Short mmCIF file of C-alpha atoms in Angstrom, two decimals:
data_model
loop_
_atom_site.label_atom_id
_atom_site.label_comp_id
_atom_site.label_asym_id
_atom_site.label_seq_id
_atom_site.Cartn_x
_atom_site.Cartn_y
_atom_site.Cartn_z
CA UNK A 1 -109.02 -40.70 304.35
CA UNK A 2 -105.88 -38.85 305.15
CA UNK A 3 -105.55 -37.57 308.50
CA UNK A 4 -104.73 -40.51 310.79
CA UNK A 5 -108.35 -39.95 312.87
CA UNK A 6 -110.10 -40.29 309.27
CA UNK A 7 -108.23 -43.59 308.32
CA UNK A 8 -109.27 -44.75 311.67
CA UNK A 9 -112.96 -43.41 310.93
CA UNK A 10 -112.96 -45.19 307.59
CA UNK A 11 -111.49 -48.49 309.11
CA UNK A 12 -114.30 -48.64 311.55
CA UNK A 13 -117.24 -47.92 308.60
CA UNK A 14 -116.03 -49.39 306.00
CA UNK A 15 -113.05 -51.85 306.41
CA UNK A 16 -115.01 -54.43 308.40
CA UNK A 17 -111.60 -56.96 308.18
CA UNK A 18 -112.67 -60.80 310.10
CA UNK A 19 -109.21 -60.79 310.95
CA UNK A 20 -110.00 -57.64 313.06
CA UNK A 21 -112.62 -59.16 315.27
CA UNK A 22 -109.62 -62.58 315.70
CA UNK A 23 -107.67 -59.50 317.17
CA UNK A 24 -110.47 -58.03 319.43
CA UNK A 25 -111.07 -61.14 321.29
CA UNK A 26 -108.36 -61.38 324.04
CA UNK A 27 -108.36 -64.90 324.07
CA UNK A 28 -108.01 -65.75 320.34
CA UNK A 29 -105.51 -62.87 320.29
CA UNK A 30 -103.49 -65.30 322.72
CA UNK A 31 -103.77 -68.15 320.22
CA UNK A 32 -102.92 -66.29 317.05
CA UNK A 33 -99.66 -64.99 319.04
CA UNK A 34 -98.74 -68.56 320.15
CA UNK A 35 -98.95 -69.91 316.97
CA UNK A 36 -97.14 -67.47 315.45
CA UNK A 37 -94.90 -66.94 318.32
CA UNK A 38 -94.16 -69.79 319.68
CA UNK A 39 -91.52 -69.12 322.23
CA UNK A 40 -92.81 -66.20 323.18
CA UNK A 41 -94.45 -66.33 326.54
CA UNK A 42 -98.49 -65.51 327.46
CA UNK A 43 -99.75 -65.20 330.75
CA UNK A 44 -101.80 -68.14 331.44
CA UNK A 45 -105.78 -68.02 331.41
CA UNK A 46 -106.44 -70.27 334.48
CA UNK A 47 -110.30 -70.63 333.75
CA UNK A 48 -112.98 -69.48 331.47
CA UNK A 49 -116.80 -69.42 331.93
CA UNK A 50 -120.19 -67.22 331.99
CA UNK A 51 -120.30 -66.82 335.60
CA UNK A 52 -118.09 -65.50 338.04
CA UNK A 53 -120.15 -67.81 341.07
CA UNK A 54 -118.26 -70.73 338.85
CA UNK A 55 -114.90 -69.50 339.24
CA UNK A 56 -112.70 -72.04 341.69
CA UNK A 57 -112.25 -70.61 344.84
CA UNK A 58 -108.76 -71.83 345.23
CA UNK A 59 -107.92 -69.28 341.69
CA UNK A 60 -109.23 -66.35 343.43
CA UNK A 61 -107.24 -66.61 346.98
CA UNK A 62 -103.91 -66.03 344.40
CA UNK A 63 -102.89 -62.63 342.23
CA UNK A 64 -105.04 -62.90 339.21
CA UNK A 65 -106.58 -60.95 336.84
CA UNK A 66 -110.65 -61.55 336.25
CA UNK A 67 -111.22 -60.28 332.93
CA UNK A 68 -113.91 -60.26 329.95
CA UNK A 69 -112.67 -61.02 326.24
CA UNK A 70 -114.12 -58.05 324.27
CA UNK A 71 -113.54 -54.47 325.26
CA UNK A 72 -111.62 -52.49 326.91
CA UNK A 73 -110.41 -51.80 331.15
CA UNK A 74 -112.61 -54.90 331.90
CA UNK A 75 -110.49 -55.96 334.36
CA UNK A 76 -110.12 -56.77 338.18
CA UNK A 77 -107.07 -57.32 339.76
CA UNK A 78 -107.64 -59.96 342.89
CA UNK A 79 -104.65 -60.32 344.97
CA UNK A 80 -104.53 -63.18 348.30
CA UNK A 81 -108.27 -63.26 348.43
CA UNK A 82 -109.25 -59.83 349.26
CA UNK A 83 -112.56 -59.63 346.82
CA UNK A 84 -116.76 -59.60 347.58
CA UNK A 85 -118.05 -62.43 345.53
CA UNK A 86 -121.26 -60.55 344.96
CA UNK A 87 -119.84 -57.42 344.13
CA UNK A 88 -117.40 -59.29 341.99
CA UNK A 89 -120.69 -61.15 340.39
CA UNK A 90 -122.33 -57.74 340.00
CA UNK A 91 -119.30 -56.48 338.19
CA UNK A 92 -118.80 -59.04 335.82
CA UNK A 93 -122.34 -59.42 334.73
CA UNK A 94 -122.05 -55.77 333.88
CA UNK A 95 -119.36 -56.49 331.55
CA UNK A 96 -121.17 -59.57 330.06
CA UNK A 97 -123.72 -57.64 328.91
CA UNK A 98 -122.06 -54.30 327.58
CA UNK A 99 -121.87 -54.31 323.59
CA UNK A 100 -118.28 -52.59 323.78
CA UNK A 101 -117.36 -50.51 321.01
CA UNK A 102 -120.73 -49.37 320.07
CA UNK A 103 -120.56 -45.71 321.05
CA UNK A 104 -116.95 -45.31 319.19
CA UNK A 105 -118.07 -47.27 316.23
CA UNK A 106 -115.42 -50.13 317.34
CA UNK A 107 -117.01 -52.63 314.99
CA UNK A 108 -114.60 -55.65 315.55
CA UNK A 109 -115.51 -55.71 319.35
CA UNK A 110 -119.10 -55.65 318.70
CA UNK A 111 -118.77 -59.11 316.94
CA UNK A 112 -116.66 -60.94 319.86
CA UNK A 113 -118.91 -63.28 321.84
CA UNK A 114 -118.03 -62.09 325.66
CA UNK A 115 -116.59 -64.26 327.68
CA UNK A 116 -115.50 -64.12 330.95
CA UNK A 117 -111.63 -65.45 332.21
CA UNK A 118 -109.01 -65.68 335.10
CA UNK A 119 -105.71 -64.66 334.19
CA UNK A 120 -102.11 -64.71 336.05
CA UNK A 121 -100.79 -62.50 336.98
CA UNK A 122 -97.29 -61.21 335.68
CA UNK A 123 -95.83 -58.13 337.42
CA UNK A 124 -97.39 -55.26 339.06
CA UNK A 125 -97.95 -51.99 336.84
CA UNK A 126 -97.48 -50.48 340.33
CA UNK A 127 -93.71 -51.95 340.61
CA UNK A 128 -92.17 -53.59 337.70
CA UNK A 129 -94.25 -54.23 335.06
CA UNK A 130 -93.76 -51.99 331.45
CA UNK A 131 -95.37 -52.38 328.26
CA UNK A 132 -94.04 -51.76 324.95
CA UNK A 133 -96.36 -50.65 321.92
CA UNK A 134 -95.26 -51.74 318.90
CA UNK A 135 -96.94 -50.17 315.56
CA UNK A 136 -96.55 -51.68 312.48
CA UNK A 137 -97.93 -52.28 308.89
CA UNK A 138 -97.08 -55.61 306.56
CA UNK A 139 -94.30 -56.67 308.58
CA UNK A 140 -92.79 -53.11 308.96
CA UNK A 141 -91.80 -52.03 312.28
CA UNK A 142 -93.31 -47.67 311.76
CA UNK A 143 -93.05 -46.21 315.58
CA UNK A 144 -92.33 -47.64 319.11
CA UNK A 145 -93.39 -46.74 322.63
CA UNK A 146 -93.11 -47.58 326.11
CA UNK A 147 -94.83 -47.20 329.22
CA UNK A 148 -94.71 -47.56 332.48
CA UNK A 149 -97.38 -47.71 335.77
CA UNK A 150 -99.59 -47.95 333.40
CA UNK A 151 -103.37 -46.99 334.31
CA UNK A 152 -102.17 -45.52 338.00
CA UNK A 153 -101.41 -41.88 338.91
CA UNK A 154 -97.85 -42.03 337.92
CA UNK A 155 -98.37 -43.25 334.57
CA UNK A 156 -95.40 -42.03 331.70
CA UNK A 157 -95.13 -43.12 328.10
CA UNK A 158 -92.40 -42.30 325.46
CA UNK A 159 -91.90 -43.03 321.82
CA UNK A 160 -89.73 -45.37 320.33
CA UNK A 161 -87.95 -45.93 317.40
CA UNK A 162 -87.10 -49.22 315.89
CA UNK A 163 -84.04 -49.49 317.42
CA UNK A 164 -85.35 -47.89 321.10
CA UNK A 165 -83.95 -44.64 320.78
CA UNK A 166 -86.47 -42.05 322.71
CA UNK A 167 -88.15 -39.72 320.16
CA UNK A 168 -90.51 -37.44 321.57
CA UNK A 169 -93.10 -38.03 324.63
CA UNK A 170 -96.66 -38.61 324.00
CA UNK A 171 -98.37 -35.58 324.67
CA UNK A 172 -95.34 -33.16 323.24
CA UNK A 173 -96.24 -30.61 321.32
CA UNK A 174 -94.09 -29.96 317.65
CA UNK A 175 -89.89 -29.49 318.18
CA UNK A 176 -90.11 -30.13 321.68
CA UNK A 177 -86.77 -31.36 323.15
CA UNK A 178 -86.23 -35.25 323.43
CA UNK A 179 -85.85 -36.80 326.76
CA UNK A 180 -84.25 -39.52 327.77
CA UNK A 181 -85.46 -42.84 329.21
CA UNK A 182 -85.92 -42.80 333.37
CA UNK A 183 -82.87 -44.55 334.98
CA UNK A 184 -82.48 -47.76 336.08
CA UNK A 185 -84.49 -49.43 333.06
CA UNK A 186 -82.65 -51.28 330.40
CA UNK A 187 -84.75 -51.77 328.04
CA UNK A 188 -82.91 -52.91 324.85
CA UNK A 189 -82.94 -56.41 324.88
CA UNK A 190 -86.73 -56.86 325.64
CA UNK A 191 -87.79 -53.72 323.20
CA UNK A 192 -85.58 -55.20 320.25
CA UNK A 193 -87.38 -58.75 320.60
CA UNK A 194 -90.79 -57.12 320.63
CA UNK A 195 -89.42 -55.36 317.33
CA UNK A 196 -88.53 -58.85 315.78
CA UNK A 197 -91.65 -60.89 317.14
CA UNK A 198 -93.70 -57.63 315.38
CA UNK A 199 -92.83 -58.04 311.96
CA UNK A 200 -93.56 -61.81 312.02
CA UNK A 201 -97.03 -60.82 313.37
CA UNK A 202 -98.50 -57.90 311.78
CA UNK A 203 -97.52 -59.79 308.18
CA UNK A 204 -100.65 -59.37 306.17
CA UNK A 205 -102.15 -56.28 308.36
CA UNK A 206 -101.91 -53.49 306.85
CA UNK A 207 -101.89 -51.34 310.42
CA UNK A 208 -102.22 -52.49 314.34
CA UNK A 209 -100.66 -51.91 317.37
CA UNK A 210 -98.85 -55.07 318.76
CA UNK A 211 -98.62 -54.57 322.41
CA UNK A 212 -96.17 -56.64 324.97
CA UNK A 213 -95.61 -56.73 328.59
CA UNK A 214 -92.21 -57.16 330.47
CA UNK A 215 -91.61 -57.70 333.86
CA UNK A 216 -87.54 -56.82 334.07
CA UNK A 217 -86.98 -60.83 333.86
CA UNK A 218 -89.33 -62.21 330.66
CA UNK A 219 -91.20 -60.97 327.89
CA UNK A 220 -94.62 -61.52 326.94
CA UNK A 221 -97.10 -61.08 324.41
CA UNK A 222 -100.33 -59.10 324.91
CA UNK A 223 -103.12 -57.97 323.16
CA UNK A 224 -103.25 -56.45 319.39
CA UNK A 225 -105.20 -53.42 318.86
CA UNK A 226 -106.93 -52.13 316.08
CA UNK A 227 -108.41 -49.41 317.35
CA UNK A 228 -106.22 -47.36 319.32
CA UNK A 229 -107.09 -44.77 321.44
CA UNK A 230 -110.80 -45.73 320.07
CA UNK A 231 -109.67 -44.11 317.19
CA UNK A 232 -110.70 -40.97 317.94
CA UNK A 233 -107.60 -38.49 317.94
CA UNK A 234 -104.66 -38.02 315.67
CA UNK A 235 -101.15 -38.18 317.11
CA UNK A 236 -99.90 -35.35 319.32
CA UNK A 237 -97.03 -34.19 317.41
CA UNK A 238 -96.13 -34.15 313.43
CA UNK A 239 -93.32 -36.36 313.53
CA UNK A 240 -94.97 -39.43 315.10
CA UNK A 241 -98.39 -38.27 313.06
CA UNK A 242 -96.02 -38.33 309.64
CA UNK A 243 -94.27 -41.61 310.45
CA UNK A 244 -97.26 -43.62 310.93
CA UNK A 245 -99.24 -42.04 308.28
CA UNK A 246 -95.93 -42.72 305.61
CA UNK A 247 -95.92 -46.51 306.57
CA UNK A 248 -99.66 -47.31 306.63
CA UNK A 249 -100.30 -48.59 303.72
CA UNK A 250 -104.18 -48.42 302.95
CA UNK A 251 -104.17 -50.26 300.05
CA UNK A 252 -102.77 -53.18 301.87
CA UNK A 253 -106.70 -53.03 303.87
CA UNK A 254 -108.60 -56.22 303.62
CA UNK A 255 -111.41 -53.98 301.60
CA UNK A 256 -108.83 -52.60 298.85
CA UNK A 257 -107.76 -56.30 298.87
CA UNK A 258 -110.99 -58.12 298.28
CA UNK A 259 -113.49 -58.40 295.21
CA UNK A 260 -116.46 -55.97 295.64
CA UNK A 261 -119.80 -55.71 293.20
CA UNK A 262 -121.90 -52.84 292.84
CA UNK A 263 -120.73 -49.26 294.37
CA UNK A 264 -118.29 -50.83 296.44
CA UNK A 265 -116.66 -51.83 293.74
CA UNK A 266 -116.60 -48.51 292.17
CA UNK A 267 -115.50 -46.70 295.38
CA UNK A 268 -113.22 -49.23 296.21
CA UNK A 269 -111.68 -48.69 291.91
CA UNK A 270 -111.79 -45.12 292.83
CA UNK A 271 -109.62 -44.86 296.28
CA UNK A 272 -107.55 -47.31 294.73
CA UNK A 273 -106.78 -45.33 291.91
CA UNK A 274 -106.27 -42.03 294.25
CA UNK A 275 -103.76 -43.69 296.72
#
């Protein structure tokens, strides 16, 4: 594999890491990075269950998040009450029973066991809230990137380096002209930390995308993705396509790293050999 979608493409069919599926799972995600982590914060899971009718109706009339464990934008933000418990019931359900991952090959999600949680709530993507994406392989920091209103119409997101210095935007083109960050956001304190927390958590991972939230007043951890994007398109522009590609280190992969028999262990000699 040597374009970034094709490493992507072989981590999905043949590097079929445990650690991956630890990383998949929302709420063990929030365990690993506590225990890690320690003093960095998490936003609180208030409840977990099967059943949405179980949820306490006291969580519900505050700003939560409902949310299942094991895929992707399931998620319901439920602010002062103002939810249908059998729509809500309907909704969740759905989730509960969707094998996510399945039509992008997203193997680690397929092996989570769903589960359904209430989480706090910890700024408003609408208002304050901005998450920082921090990529990374073995403990080294490879490429940044921010973004703000995340998921609403006036979503933005800009590369990072290390030190949170803009590089280009996400969808520029080749030798497009850098921009600078919008006004009004100072962002090197909480980006630098993120930098520093990532090292001490992608040790041993050979490539993943450790993702924070920060609400102008305290930073938090978030999820750690494996698969991003799906894995399903290579990066927009050379430079952050080269960067990422120079610091992913394949051999690193929990297949190059364990003992194979048969043809994977000739395949596995092979690549070895060719990286």
């Amino acid at each position: 594999p040597q374009r970034y979608s094709e490493r992507m493409l072989w981590r999905k069919i043949v590097d079929h890491n445990p650690q991956f599926v630890l990383f998949s799972d929302k709420l063990a995600t929030k365990e690993y990075v506590a225990r890690l982590c320690p003093g960095l914060a998490v936003p609180r899971t208030l409840w977990i269950g099967q059943d949405a009718d179980t949820i306490p109706a006291e969580l519900l009339r505050g700003d939560v998040f409902v949310k299942t464990n094991h895929g992707c934008d399931f998620n319901r933000r439920i602010r002062d009450g103002q939810y249908g418990r059998e729509e809500l019931r309907a909704q969740t359900q759905k989730w509960l029973r969707t094998v996510y991952g399945r039509g992008g090959g997203q193997w680690a999600y397929s092996q989570v066991e769903p589960k359904l949680f209430v989480e706090e709530a910890i700024g408003d993507a609408e208002a304050d809230l901005v998450e920082f994406h921090v990529r990374a392989s073995n403990g080294k920091v490879l490429l940044g990137s921010m973004m703000g209103h995340a998921k609403t119409s006036r979503q933005w997101a800009i590369y990072l380096d290390p030190e949170g210095n803009p590089a280009l935007g996400m969808s520029d083109p080749d030798d497009s002209v850098i921009k600078p960050l919008p006004d009004g956001i100072p962002i090197a304190e909480p980006y630098r930390r993120a930098v520093r927390l990532t090292e001490r958590l992608s040790a041993g991972v050979d490539y993943a995308r450790f993702d924070f939230m920060w609400n102008g007043r305290e930073l938090y951890g978030g999820e750690i993705t494996v698969y991003p994007a799906a894995g399903m398109a290579d990066p927009a522009n050379r430079l952050t396509n080269d960067l990422i590609l120079k610091g992913w280190n394949l051999s690193q992969s929990h297949f190059l790293k364990s003992q194979h028999t048969g043809w994977r262990r000739v395949y596995a000699d092979a690549l070895k050999r060719k990286l």
